[in-house]
mmCIF file of C-alpha atoms in Angstrom:
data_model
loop_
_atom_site.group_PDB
_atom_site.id
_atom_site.type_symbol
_atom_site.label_atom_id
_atom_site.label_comp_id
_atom_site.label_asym_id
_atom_site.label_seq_id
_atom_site.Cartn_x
_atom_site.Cartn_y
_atom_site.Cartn_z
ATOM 1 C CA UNK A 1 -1.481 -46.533 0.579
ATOM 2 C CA UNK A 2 -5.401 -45.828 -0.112
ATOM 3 C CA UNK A 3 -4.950 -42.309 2.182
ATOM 4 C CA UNK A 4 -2.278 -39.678 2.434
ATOM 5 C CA UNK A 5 -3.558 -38.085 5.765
ATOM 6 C CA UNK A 6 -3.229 -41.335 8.218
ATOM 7 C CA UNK A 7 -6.267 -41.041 9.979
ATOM 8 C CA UNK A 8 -4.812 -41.971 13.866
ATOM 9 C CA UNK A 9 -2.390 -38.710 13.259
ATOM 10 C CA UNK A 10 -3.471 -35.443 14.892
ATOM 11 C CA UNK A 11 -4.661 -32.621 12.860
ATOM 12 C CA UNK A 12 -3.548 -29.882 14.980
ATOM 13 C CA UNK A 13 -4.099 -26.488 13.916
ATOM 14 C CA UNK A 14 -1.298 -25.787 11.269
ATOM 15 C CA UNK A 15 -2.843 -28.743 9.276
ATOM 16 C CA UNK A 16 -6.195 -27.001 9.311
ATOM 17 C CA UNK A 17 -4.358 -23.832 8.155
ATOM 18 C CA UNK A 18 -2.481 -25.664 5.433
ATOM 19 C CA UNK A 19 -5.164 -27.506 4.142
ATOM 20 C CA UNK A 20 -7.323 -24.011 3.958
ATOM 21 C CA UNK A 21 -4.423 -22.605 1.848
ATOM 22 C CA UNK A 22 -4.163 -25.926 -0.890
ATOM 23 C CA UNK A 23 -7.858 -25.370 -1.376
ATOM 24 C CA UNK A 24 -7.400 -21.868 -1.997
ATOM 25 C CA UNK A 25 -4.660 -22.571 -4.575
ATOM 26 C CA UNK A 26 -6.809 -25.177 -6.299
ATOM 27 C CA UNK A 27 -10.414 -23.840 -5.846
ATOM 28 C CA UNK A 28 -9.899 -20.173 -4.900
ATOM 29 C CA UNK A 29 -12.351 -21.134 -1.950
ATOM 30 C CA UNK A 30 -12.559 -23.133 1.120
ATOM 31 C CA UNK A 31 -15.431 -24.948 2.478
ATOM 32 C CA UNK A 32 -16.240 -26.589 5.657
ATOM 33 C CA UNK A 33 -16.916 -29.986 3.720
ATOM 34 C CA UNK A 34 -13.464 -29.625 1.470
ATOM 35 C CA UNK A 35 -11.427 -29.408 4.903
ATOM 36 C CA UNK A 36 -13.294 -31.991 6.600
ATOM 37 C CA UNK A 37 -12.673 -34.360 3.774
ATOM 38 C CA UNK A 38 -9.175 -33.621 3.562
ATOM 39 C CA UNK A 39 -8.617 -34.192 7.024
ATOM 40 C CA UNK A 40 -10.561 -37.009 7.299
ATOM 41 C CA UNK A 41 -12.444 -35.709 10.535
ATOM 42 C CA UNK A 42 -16.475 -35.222 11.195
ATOM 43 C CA UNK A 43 -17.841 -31.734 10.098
ATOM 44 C CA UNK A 44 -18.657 -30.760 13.785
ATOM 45 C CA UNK A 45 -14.839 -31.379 14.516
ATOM 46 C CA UNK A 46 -14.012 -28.842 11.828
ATOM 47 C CA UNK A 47 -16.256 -26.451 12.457
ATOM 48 C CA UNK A 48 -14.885 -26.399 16.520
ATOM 49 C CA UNK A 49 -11.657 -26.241 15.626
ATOM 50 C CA UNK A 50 -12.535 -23.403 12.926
ATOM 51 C CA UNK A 51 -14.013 -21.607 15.390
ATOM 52 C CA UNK A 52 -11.198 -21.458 17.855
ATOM 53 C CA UNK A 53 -8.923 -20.682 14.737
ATOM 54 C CA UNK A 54 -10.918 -17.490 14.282
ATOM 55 C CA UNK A 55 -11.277 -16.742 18.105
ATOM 56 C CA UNK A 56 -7.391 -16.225 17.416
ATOM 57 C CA UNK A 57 -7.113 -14.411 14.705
ATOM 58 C CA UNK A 58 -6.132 -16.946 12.280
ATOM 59 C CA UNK A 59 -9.049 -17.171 9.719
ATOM 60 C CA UNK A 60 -12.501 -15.535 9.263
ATOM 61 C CA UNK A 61 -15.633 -17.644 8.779
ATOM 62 C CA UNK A 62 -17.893 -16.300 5.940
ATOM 63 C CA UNK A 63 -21.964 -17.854 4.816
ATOM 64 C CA UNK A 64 -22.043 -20.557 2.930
ATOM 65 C CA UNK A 65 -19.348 -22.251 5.145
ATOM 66 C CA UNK A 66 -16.475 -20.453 3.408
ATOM 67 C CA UNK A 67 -13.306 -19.701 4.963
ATOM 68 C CA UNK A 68 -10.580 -17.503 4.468
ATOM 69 C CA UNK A 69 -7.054 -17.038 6.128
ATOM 70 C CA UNK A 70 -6.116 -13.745 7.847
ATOM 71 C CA UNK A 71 -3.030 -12.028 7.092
ATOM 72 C CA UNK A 72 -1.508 -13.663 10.304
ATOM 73 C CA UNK A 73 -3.002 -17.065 8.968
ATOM 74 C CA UNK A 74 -1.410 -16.409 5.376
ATOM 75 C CA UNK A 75 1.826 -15.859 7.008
ATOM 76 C CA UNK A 76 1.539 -19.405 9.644
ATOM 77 C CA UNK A 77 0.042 -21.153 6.318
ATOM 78 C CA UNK A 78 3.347 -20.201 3.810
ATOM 79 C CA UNK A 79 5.606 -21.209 6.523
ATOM 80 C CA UNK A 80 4.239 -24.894 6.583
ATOM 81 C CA UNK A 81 3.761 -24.886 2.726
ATOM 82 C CA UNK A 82 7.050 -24.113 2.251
ATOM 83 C CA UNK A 83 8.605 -26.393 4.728
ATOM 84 C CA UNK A 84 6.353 -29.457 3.193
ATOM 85 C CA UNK A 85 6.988 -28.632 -0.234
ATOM 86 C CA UNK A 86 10.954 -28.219 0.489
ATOM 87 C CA UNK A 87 10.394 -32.146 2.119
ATOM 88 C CA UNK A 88 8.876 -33.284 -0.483
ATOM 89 C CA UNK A 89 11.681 -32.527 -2.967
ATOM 90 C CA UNK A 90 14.077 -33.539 -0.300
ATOM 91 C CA UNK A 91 12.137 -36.855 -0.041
ATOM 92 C CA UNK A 92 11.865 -37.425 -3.697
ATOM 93 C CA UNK A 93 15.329 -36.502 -5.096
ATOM 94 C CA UNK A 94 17.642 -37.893 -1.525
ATOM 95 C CA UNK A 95 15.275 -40.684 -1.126
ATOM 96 C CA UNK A 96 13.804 -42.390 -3.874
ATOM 97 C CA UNK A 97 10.575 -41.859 -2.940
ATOM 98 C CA UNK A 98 7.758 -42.004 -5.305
ATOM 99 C CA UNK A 99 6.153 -38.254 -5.737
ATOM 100 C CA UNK A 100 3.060 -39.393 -4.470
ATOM 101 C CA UNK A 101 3.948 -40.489 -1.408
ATOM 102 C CA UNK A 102 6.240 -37.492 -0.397
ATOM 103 C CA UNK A 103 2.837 -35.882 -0.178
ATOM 104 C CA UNK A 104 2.109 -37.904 3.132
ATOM 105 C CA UNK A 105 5.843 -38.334 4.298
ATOM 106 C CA UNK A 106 6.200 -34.576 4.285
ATOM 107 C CA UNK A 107 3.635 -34.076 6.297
ATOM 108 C CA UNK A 108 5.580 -35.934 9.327
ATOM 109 C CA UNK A 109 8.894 -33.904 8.251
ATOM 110 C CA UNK A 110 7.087 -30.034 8.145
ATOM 111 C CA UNK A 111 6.800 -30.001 12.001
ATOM 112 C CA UNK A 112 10.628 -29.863 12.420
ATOM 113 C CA UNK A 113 12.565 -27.199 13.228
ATOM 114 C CA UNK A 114 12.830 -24.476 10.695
ATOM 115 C CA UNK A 115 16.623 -24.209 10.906
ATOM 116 C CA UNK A 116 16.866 -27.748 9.883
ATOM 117 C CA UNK A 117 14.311 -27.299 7.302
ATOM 118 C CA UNK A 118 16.660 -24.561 5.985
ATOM 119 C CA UNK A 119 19.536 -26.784 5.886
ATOM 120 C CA UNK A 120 17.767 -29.181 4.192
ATOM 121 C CA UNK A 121 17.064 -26.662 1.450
ATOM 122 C CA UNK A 122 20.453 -25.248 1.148
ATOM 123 C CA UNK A 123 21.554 -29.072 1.105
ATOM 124 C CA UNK A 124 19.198 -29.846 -1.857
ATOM 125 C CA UNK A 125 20.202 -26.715 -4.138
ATOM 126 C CA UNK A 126 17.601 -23.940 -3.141
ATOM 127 C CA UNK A 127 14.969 -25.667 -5.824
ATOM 128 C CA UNK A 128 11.843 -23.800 -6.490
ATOM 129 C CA UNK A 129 9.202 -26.246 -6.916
ATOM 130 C CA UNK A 130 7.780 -29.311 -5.123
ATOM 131 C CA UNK A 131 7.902 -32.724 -6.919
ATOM 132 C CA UNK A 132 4.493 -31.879 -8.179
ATOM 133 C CA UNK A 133 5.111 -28.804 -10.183
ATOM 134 C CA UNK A 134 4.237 -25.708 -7.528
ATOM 135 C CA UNK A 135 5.730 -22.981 -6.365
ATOM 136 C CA UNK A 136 7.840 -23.468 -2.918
ATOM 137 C CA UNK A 137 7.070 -19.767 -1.293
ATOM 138 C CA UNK A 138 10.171 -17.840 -0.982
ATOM 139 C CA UNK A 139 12.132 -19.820 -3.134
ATOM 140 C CA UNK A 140 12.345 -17.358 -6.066
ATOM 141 C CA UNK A 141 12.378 -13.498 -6.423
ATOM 142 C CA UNK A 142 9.987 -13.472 -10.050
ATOM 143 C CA UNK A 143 6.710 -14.032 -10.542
ATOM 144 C CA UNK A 144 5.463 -18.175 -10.603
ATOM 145 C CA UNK A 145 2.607 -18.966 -13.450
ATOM 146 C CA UNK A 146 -0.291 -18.176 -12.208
ATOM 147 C CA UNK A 147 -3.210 -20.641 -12.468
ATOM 148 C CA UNK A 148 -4.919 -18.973 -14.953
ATOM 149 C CA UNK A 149 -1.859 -19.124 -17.351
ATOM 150 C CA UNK A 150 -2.191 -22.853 -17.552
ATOM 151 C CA UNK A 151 -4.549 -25.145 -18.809
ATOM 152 C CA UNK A 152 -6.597 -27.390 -16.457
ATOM 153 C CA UNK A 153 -6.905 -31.033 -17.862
ATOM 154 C CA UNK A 154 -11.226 -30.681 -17.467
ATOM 155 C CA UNK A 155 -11.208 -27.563 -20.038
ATOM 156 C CA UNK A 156 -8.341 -28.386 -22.575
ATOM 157 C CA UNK A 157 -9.139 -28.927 -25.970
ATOM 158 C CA UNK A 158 -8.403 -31.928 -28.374
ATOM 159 C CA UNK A 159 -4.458 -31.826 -28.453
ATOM 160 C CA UNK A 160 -1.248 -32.670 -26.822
ATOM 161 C CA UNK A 161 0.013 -31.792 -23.640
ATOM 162 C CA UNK A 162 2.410 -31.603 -20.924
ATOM 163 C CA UNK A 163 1.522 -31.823 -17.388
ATOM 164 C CA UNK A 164 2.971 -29.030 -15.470
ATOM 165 C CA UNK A 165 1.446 -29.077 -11.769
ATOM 166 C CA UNK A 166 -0.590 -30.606 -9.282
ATOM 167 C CA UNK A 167 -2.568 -27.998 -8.117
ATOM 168 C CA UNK A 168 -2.759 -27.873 -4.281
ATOM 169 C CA UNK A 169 -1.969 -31.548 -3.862
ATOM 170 C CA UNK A 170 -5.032 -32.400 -2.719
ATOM 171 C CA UNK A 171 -5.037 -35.580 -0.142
ATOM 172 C CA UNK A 172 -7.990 -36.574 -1.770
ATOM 173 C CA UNK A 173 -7.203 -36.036 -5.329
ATOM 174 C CA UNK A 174 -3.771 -37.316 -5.065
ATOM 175 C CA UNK A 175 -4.327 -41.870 -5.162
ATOM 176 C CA UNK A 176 -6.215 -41.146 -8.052
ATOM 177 C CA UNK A 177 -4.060 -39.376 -9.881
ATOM 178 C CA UNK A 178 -1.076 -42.059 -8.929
ATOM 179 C CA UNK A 179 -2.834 -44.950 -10.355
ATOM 180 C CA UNK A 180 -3.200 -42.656 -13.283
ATOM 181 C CA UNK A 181 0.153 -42.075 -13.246
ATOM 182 C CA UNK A 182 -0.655 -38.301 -14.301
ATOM 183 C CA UNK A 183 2.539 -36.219 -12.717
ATOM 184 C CA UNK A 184 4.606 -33.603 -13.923
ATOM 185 C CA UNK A 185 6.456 -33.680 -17.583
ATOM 186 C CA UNK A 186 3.877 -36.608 -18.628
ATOM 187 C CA UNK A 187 2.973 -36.318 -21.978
ATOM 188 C CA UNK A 188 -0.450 -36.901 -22.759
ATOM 189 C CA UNK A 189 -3.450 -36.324 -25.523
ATOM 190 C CA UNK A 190 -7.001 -34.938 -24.933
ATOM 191 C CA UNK A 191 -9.306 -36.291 -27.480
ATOM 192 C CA UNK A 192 -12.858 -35.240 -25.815
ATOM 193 C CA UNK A 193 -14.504 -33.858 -22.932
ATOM 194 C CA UNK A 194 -17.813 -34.573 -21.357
ATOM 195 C CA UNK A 195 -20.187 -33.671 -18.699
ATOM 196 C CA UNK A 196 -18.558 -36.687 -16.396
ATOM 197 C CA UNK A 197 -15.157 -37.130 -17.918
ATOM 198 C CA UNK A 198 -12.119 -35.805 -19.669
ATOM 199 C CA UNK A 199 -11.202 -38.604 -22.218
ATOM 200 C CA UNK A 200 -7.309 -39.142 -22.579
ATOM 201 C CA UNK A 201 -4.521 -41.076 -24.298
ATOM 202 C CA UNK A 202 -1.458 -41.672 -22.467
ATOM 203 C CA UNK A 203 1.011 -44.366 -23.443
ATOM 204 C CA UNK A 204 -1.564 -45.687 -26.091
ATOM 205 C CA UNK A 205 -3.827 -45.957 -23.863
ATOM 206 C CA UNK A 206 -7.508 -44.608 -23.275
ATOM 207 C CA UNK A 207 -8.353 -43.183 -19.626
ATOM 208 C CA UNK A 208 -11.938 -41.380 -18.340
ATOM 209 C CA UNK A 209 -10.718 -38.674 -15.509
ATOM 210 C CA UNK A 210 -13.111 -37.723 -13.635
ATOM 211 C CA UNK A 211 -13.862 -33.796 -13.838
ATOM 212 C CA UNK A 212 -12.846 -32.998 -10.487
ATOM 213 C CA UNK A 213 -9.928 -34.764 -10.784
ATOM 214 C CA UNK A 214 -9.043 -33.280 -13.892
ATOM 215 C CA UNK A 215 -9.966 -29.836 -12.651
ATOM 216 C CA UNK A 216 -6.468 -29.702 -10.515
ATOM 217 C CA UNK A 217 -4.235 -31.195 -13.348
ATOM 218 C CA UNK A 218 -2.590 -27.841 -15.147
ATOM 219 C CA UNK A 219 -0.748 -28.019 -18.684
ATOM 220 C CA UNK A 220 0.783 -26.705 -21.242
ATOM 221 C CA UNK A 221 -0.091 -27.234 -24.445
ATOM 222 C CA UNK A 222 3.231 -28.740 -26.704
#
């Protein structure tokens, strides 16, 4: 599976909204080009649909192509998040299903019902993160780590490591990081860090990850 957003399936506006929010959580920022990507649509498609989004209150469009979610957006945009994330667990623990692929089955499964959703939640044992390490909204009264408390892969010293979270599960981070095999509770050892790369060793052996890829890998250091 080379993409996790099949390109024949309609990006209606709650995937626009969701996808805004993941690059939030990853980047702090959204940009025209990041949503277009993850979407797989043209620019000019993303910028019409942006535009309606705004004409209704749902995000604001600032220069430089950034774009933010309202307060009503915020509110439409933790809704989905935390009916994918809640599939994705749902997927991975009832089903087998290998944590990178929930990614793109959940994405079928977050446009049902909330009631069912709900059930489904209740049915898995209220958990409180996604397969890939983040927070599912709602799911628990304290504080989650925030970003800034871990360590992203691109800035980590020499050491060893645990990987704690996949931030924003990006569509187009995510096949990379599965042939890498870098998911949560994998153990792994930073021995340099260039301009292009973060050198690792995982299972005794040697891996380049690219620096944006690397950028959206947090850890703890063991």
């Amino acid at each position: 599976m080379k993409r996790y957003y099949n390109r024949t399936f309609k990006s209606n506006r709650e995937d626009y909204i969701a996808v805004i929010y993941r690059l939030h959580e990853v980047y702090g920022s959204a940009k025209l080009s990041d949503i277009s990507r993850e979407l797989g649509v043209k620019p000019a498609t993303t910028s019409k649909v942006l535009s309606q989004l705004e004409k209704s209150g749902l995000v604001k469009k600032y220069k430089y192509r950034k774009v933010v979610l309202t307060e009503m957006g915020e509110k439409i945009a933790v809704r989905i998040i935390r009916k994918h994330r809640i599939s994705e667990v749902f997927l991975a623990h009832k089903l087998s299903v290998d944590i990178f692929d929930t990614h793109y089955y959940a994405h079928y499964l977050e446009h049902l019902p909330d009631e069912l959703i709900e059930r489904i939640y209740i049915l898995l044992g209220f958990p409180q993160k996604c397969p890939h390490g983040n927070i599912i909204p709602d799911a628990v009264r304290e504080r989650d780590m925030m970003l800034a408390e871990y360590i992203r892969l691109s800035e980590a010293t020499r050491g060893t490591y645990r990987v704690e979270r996949i931030a924003g599960e990006l569509s187009s981070i995510l096949p990379v990081l599965k042939e890498l095999q870098l998911k949560p509770n994998t153990i792994i050892e930073v021995l340099a860090q260039t301009p292009e790369y973060t050198v690792i060793k995982q299972n005794s052996m040697l891996r380049n990850v690219a620096k944006h890829i690397a950028f959206t890998v947090l850890l703890t250091k063991i």
